[in-house]
C-alpha positions as a printed NumPy array, in Angstrom:
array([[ 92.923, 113.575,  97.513],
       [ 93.26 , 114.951,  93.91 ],
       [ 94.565, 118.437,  93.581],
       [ 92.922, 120.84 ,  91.136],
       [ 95.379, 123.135,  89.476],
       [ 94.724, 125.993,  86.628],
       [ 96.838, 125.381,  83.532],
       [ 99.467, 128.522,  83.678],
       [101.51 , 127.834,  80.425],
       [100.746, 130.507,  77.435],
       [100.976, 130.41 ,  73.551],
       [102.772, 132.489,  71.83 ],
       [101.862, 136.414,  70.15 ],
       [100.942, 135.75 ,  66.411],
       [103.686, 137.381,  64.001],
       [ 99.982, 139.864,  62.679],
       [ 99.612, 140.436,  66.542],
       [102.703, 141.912,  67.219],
       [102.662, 144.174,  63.781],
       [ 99.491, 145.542,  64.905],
       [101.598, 146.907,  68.042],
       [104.127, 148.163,  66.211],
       [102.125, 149.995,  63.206],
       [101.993, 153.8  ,  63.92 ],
       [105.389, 153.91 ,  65.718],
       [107.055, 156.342,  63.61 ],
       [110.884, 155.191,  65.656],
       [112.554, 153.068,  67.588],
       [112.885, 155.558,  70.733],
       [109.14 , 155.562,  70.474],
       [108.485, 152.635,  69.962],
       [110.555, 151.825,  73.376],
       [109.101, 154.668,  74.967],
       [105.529, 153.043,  74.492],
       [106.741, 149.379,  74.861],
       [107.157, 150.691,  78.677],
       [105.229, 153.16 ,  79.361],
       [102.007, 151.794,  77.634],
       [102.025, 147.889,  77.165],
       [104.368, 147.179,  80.337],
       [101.436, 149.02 ,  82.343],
       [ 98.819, 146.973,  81.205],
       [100.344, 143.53 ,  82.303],
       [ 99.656, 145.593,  86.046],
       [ 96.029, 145.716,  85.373],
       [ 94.168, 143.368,  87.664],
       [ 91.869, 145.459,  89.149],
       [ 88.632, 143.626,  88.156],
       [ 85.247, 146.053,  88.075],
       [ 82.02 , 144.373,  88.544],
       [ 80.781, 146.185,  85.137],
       [ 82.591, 143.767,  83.285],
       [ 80.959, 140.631,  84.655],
       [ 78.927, 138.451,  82.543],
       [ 75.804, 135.896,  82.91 ],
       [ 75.366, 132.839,  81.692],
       [ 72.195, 131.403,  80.569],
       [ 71.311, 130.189,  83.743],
       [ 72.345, 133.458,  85.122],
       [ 75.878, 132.615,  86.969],
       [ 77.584, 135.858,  87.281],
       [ 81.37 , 134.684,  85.584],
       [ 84.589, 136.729,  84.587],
       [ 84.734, 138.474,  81.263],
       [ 86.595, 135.635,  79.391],
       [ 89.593, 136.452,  77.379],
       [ 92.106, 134.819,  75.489],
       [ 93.292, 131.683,  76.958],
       [ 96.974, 130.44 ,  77.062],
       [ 97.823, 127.001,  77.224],
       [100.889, 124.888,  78.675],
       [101.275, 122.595,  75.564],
       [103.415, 123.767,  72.877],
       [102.108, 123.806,  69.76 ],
       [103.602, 121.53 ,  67.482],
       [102.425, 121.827,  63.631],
       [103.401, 119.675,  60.529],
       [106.744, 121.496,  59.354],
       [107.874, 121.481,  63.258],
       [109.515, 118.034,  64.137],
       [108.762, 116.599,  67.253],
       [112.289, 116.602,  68.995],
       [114.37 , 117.727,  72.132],
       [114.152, 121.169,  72.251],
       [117.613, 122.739,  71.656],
       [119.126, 119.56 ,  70.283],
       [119.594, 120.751,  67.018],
       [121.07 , 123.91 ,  68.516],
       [123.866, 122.   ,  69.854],
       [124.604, 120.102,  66.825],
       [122.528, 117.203,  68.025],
       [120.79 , 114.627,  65.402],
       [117.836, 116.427,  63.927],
       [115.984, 113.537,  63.888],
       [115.483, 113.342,  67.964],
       [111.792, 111.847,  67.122],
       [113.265, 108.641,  66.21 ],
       [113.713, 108.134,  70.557],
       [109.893, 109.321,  71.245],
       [108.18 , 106.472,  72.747],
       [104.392, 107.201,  72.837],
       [104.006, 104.875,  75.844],
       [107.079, 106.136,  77.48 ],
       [105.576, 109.753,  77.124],
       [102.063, 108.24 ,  78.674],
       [103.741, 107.296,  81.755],
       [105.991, 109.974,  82.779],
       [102.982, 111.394,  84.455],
       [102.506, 109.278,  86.48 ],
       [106.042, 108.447,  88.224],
       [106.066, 111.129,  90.176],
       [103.929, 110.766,  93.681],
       [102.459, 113.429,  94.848],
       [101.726, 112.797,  98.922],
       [100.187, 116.312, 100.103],
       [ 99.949, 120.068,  98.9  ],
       [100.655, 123.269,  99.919],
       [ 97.397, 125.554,  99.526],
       [ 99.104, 129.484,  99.631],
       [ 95.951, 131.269, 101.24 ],
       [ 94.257, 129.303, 104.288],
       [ 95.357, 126.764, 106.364],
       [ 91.544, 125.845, 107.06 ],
       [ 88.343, 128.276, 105.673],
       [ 88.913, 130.054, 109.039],
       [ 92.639, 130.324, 109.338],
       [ 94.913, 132.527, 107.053],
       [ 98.63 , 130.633, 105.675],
       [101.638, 132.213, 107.203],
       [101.782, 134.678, 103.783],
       [ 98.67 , 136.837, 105.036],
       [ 98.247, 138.091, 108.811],
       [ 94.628, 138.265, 108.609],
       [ 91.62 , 136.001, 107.344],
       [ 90.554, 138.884, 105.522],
       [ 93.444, 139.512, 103.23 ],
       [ 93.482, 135.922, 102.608],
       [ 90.266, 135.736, 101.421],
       [ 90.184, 138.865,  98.895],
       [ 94.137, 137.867,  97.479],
       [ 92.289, 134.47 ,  96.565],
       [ 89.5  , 136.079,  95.024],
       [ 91.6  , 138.338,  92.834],
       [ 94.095, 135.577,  92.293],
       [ 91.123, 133.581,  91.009],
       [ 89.78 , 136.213,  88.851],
       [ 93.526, 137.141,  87.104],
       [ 93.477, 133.187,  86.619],
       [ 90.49 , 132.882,  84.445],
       [ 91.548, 135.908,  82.471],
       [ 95.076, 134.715,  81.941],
       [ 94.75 , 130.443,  81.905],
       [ 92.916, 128.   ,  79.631],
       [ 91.971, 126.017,  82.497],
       [ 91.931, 128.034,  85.597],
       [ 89.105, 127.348,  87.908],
       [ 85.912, 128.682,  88.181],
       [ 86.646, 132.5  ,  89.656],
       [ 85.979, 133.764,  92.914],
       [ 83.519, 137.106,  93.181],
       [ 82.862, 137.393,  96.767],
       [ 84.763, 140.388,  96.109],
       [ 85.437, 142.938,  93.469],
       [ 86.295, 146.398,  92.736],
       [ 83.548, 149.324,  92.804],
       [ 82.569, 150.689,  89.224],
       [ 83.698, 154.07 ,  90.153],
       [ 87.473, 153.256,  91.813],
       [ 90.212, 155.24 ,  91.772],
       [ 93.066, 153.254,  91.085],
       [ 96.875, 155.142,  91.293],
       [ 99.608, 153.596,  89.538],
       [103.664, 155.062,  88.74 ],
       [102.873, 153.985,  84.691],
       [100.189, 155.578,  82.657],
       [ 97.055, 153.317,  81.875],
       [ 96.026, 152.889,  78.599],
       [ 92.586, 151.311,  79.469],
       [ 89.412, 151.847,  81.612],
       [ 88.899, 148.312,  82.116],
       [ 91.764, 146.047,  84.033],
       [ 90.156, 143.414,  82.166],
       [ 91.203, 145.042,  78.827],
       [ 94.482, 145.834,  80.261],
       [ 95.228, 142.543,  80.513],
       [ 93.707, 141.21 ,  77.772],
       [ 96.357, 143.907,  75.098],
       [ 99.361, 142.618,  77.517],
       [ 98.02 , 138.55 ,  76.204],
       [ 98.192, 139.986,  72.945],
       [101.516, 141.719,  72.911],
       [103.683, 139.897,  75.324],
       [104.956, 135.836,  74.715],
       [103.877, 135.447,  78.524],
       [102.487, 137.218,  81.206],
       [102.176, 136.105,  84.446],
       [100.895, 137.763,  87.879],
       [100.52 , 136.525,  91.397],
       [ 99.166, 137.859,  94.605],
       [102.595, 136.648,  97.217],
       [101.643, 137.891, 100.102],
       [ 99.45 , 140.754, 101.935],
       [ 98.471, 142.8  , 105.149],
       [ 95.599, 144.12 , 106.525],
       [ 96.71 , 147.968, 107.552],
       [ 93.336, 148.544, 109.321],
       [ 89.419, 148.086, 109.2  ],
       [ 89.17 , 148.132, 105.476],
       [ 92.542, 148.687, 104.013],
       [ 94.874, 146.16 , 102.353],
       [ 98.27 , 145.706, 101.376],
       [ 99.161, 143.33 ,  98.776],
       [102.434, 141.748,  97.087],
       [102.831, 140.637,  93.769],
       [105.076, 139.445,  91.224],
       [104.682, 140.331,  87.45 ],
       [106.814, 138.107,  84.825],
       [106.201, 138.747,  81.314],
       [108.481, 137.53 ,  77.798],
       [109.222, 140.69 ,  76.099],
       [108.832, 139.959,  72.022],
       [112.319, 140.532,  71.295],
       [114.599, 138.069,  68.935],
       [116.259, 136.055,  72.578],
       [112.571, 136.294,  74.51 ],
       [113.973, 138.14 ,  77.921],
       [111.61 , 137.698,  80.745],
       [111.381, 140.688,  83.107],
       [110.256, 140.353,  86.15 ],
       [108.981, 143.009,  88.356],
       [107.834, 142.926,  92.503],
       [105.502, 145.405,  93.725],
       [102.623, 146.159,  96.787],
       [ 99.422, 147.477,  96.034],
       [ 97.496, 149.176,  99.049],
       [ 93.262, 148.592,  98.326],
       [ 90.738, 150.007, 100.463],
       [ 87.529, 148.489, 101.01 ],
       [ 83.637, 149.745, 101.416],
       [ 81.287, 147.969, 103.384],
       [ 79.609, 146.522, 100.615],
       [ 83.237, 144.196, 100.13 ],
       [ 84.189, 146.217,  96.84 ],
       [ 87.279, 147.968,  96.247],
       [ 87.083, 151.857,  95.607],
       [ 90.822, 152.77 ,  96.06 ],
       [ 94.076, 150.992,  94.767],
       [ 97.332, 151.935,  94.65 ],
       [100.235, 150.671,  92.975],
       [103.944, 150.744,  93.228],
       [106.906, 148.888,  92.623],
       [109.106, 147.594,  94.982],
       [111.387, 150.77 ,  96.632],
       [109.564, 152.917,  94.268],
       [112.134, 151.589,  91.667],
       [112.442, 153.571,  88.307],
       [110.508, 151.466,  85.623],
       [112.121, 152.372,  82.536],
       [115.357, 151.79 ,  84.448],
       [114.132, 148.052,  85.819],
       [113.134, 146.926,  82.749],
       [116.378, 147.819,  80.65 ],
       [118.091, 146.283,  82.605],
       [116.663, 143.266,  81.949],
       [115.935, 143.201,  78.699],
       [119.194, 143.624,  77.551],
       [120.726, 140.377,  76.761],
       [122.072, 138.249,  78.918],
       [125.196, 136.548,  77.816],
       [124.305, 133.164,  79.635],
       [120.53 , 133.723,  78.159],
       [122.194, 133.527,  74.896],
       [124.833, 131.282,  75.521],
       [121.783, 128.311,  76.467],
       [118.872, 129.804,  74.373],
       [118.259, 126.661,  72.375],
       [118.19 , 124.596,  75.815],
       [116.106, 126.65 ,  78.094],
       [113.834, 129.825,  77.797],
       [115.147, 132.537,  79.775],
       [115.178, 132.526,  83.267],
       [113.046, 134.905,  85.586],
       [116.069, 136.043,  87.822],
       [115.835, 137.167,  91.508],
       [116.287, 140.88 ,  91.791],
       [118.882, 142.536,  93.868],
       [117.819, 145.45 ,  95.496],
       [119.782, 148.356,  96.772],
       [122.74 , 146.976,  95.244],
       [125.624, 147.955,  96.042],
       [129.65 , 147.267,  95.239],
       [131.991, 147.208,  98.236],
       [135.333, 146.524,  98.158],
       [135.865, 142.591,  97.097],
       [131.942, 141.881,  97.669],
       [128.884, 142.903,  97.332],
       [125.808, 144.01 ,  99.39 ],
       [122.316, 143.847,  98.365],
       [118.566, 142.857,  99.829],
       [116.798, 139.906,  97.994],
       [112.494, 140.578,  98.1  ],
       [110.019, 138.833, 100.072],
       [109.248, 135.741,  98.452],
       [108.069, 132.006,  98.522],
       [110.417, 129.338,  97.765],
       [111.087, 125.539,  97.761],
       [112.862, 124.46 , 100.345],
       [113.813, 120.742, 100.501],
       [116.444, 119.214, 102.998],
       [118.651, 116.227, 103.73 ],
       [121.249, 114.634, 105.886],
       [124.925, 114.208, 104.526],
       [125.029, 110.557, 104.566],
       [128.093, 110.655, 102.592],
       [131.882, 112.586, 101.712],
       [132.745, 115.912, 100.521],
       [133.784, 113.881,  97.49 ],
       [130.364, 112.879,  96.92 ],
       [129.522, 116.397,  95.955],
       [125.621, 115.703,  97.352],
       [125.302, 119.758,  97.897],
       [125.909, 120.492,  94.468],
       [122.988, 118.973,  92.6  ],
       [119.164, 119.64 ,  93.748],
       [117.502, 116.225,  95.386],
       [115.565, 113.763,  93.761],
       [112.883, 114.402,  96.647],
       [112.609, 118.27 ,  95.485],
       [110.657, 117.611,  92.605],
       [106.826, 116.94 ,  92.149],
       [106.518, 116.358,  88.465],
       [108.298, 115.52 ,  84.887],
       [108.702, 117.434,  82.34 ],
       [107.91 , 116.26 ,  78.674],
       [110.382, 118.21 ,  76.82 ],
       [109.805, 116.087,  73.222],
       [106.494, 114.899,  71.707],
       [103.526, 116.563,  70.239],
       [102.488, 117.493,  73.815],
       [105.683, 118.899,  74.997],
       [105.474, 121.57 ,  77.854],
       [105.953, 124.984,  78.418],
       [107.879, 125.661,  81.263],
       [109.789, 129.045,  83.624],
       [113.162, 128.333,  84.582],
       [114.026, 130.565,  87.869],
       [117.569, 131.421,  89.314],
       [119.888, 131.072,  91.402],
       [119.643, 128.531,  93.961],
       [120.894, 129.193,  97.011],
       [122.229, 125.781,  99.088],
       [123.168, 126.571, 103.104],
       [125.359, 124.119, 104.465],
       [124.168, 123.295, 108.389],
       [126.257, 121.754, 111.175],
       [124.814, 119.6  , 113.566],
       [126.204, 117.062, 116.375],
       [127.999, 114.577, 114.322],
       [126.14 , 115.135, 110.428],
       [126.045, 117.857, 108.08 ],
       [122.515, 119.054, 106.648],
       [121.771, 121.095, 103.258],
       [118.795, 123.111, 102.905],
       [118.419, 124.555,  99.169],
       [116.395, 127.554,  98.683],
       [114.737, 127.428,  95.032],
       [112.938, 130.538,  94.139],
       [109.524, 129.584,  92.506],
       [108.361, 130.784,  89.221],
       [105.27 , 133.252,  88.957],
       [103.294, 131.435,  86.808],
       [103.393, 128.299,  89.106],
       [102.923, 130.804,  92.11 ],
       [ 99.416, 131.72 ,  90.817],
       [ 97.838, 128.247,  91.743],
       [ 96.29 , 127.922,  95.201],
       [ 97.798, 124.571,  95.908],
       [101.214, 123.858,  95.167],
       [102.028, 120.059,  95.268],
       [104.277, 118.504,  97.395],
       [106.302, 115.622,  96.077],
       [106.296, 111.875,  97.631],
       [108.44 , 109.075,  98.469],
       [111.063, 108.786,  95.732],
       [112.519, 104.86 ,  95.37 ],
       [115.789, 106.146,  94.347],
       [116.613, 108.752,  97.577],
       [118.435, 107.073, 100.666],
       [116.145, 107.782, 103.42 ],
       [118.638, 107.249, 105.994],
       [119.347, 111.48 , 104.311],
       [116.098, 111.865, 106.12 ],
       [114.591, 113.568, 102.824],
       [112.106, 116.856, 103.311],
       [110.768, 119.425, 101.431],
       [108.542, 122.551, 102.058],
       [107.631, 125.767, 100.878],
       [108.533, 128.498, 103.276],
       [107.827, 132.036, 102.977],
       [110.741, 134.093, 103.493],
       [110.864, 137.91 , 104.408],
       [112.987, 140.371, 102.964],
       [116.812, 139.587, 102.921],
       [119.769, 141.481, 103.267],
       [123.525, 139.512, 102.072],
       [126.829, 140.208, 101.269],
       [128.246, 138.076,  98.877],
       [131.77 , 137.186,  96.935],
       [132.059, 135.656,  93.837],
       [133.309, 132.294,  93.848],
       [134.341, 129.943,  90.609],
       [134.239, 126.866,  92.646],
       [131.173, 124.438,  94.229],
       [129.397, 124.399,  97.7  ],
       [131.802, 121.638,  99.377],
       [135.216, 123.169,  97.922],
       [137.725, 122.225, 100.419],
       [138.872, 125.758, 100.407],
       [135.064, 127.36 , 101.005],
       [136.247, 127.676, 104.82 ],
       [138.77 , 130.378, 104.219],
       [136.918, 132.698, 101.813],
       [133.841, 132.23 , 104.257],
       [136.178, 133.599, 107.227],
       [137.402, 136.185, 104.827],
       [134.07 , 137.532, 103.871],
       [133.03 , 137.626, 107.255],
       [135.973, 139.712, 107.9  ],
       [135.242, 142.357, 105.076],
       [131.614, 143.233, 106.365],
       [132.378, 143.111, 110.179],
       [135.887, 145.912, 108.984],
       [133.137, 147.782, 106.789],
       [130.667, 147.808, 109.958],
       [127.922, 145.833, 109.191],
       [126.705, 143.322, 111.374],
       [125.829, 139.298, 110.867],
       [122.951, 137.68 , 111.222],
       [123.203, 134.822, 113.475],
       [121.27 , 131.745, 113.258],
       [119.954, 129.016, 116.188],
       [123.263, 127.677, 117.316],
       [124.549, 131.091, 117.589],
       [126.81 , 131.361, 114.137],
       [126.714, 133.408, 111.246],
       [124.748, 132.193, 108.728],
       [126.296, 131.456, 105.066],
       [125.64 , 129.852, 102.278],
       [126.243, 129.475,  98.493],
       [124.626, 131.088,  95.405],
       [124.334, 128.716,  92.524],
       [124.147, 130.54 ,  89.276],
       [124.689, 128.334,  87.255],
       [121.354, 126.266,  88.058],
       [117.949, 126.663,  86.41 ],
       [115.019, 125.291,  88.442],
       [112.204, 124.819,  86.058],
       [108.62 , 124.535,  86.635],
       [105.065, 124.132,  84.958],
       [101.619, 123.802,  86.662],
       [102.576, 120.802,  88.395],
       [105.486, 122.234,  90.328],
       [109.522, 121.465,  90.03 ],
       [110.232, 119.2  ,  87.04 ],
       [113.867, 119.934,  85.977],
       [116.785, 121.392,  86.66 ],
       [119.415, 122.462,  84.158],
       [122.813, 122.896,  84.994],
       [125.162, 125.002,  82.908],
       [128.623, 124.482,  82.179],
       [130.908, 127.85 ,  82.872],
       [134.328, 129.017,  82.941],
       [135.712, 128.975,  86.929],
       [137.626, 131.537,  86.066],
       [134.749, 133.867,  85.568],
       [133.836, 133.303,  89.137],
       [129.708, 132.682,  88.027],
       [129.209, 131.56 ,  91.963],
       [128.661, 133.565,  94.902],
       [129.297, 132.944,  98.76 ],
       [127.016, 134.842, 101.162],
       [126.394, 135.55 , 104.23 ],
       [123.254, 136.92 , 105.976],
       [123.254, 140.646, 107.338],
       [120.789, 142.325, 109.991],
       [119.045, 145.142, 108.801],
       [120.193, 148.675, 110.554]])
């Protein structure tokens, strides 16, 4: 069956757009004051009142429409159609001469797509593994479906079964600039390059109160476009007449904004380094981070990822664990053209390494990017005529809960012969420093490897590319982990 998904790729701020922001800021410390305190806070505002519903002419109620963002990069006369980043790179400025209209027609279309995912219900009467109760299922999709028609070009037709009473008191750590979520989100369109927000997961704390998760990505309008990205829970209480009259926000620990959002802002040397071959990358936080002696601890949010899986059919000097599987991804990207896409590249991926009876498996955890997270159904990809399927090739989404890992840096790859000692050593470290391993299934720790130096990029249509970046071992860019109960 076909598979309707809303368009999540944005356009750009206008240069006029973003001087209209900045007029009246008499300095920079201002300026960065209100950047946070003001515009930051309105990409949170998806509380959607009834009052700001609108009627056609035939009298369906619809969402207040705002400005649409679309996943196809504009391309005008004075802007070549080439690779992006080529010229960067000292590559041939003249990359059109290898676009192949017909080529570009069919790239669509190679990918099968043999099922979805749909991140609410498994049927209309029973809630996905993300949500513990129909009812938080069904009001995340109706706010999901309501941000979406604010935010997307083409997002579906919005949900209203329920809303938010005129009169609610909504609680949030930033200051709001704006009455109206609606208009909140509509001056965070305006200001930021992107902004993205989806409903992950929720809980239904009693009779008529909710708790939500989210995650917030937005491209700040600096000179190297950072992306911050933000987790949080909101806590909504209902009235009997399914509206909201209570929401309140936080982030994730009760983290310090200002301090969050500095500290991703701030250039990132690899951001830099790759800027004319990828956007930057929306980068899993680390929470409660903190440096031990030779490692590191830290806790890693809820979140949903891709999860595909295969049998070692081969050697270690195959190096199958280091490169993502052909079977992980559901779509192409065009990356040249006049309808080149838009697309989120997230990091790191994590590969675990998995002993069995007489084969090895790898499972690679990919996180996803928010923009793709906001569609309901999230394709799964097909057969692919180029994977061995004596691997035995799989891929899922899985939800996973919040994480806590110690980790070491490592300059090397996943099947380094030499990943066996510093393994044992790490394991060493955190049982000396008293904190105790999780153990998996067959009764071992569980470890695995952090792949920096991968970008898994998405649009709409789910994994497309990933982009793998050359660095110096010496800098140890790596990491090897291993998984830690909670106290």
């Amino acid at each position: 069956s076909s598979i309707s998904l809303p368009a999540v790729k944005q356009e750009s701020s206008s240069k006029s757009t973003r001087q209209l922001h900045r007029k009246g800021r008499r300095n920079m410390f201002r300026l960065t004051f209100l950047l946070v305190s003001f515009h930051f806070d309105q990409s949170l505002g998806f509380l959607l009142a009834p009052e700001h519903r609108i009627r056609d002419s035939i009298g369906q109620e619809n969402v207040l429409m705002a400005k649409k963002q679309s996943e196809i990069l504009e391309v005008t006369d004075e802007t070549p159609a080439g690779i992006a980043g080529a010229e960067f790179f000292g590559g041939n400025k003249e990359k059109e001469e290898f676009y192949v209209q017909s080529e570009e027609d069919s790239a669509a279309v190679n990918t099968d797509i043999d099922a979805s995912f749909n991140r609410f219900f498994v049927d209309p009467s029973t809630p996905s593994s993300m949500f513990d109760s129909l009812l938080s299922a069904k009001v995340a999709h109706n706010l999901q479906s309501q941000i979406n028609n604010i935010l997307y070009e083409n997002a579906n037709a919005p949900s209203v079964e329920y809303g938010f009473a005129t009169d609610v008191i909504w609680e949030s750590p930033m200051q709001k600039g704006r009455t109206s979520p609606f208009e909140e989100l509509e001056d965070a369109l305006d200001f930021y390059e992107n902004v993205d927000l989806a409903i992950v997961s929720g809980n239904q704390l009693n009779n008529n109160t909710l708790e939500f998760r989210w995650e917030l990505s937005v491209v700040w309008p600096a000179m190297w476009a950072p992306r911050v990205h933000l987790f949080g829970t909101s806590v909504c209480q209902l009235d009997g007449n399914n509206m909201i009259v209570q929401q309140t926000d936080k982030l994730m620990d009760d983290a310090d904004l200002l301090r969050v959002v500095s500290s991703q802002i701030r250039p990132r040397f690899w951001d830099l380094y790759h800027i004319g071959m990828t956007p930057s990358a929306e980068c899993t936080q680390k929470l409660r981070f903190q440096k031990k002696w030779g490692y590191q601890v830290y806790e890693i949010p809820p979140r949903l990822v891709t999860s595909p899986s295969m049998v070692e059919t081969g050697t270690r000097e195959d190096c199958n664990a280091e490169t993502v599987p052909n079977h992980a991804f559901s779509c192409l990207i065009k990356t040249m053209g006049p309808k080149r896409q838009r697309y989120v590249p997230t990091t790191p991926v994590e590969v675990q390494i998995v002993p069995g009876d007489d084969q090895l498996r790898f499972k690679w955890t990919i996180p996803l990017a928010a923009e793709f997270l906001t569609n309901t159904e999230l394709p799964l990809a097909g057969s692919d005529k180029e994977t061995d399927m004596r691997c035995d090739p799989q891929c899922k989404y899985e939800f996973h809960q919040r994480r806590k890992v110690a980790t070491i840096d490592y300059g090397g790859y996943p099947q380094d012969a030499e990943i066996a000692d510093v393994r044992k050593r790490l394991y060493e470290k955190v049982v000396n420093d008293g904190l105790k391993p999780k153990l998996g299934e067959n009764g071992r720790p569980i470890f695995f490897f952090v792949q920096n130096d991968i970008k898994a990029c998405y649009t709409s249509e789910g994994l497309g590319m990933c982009v793998y970046e050359w660095r110096l071992k010496a800098t140890k860019p790596n990491e090897i982990g291993i998984e830690l109960e909670f106290p």
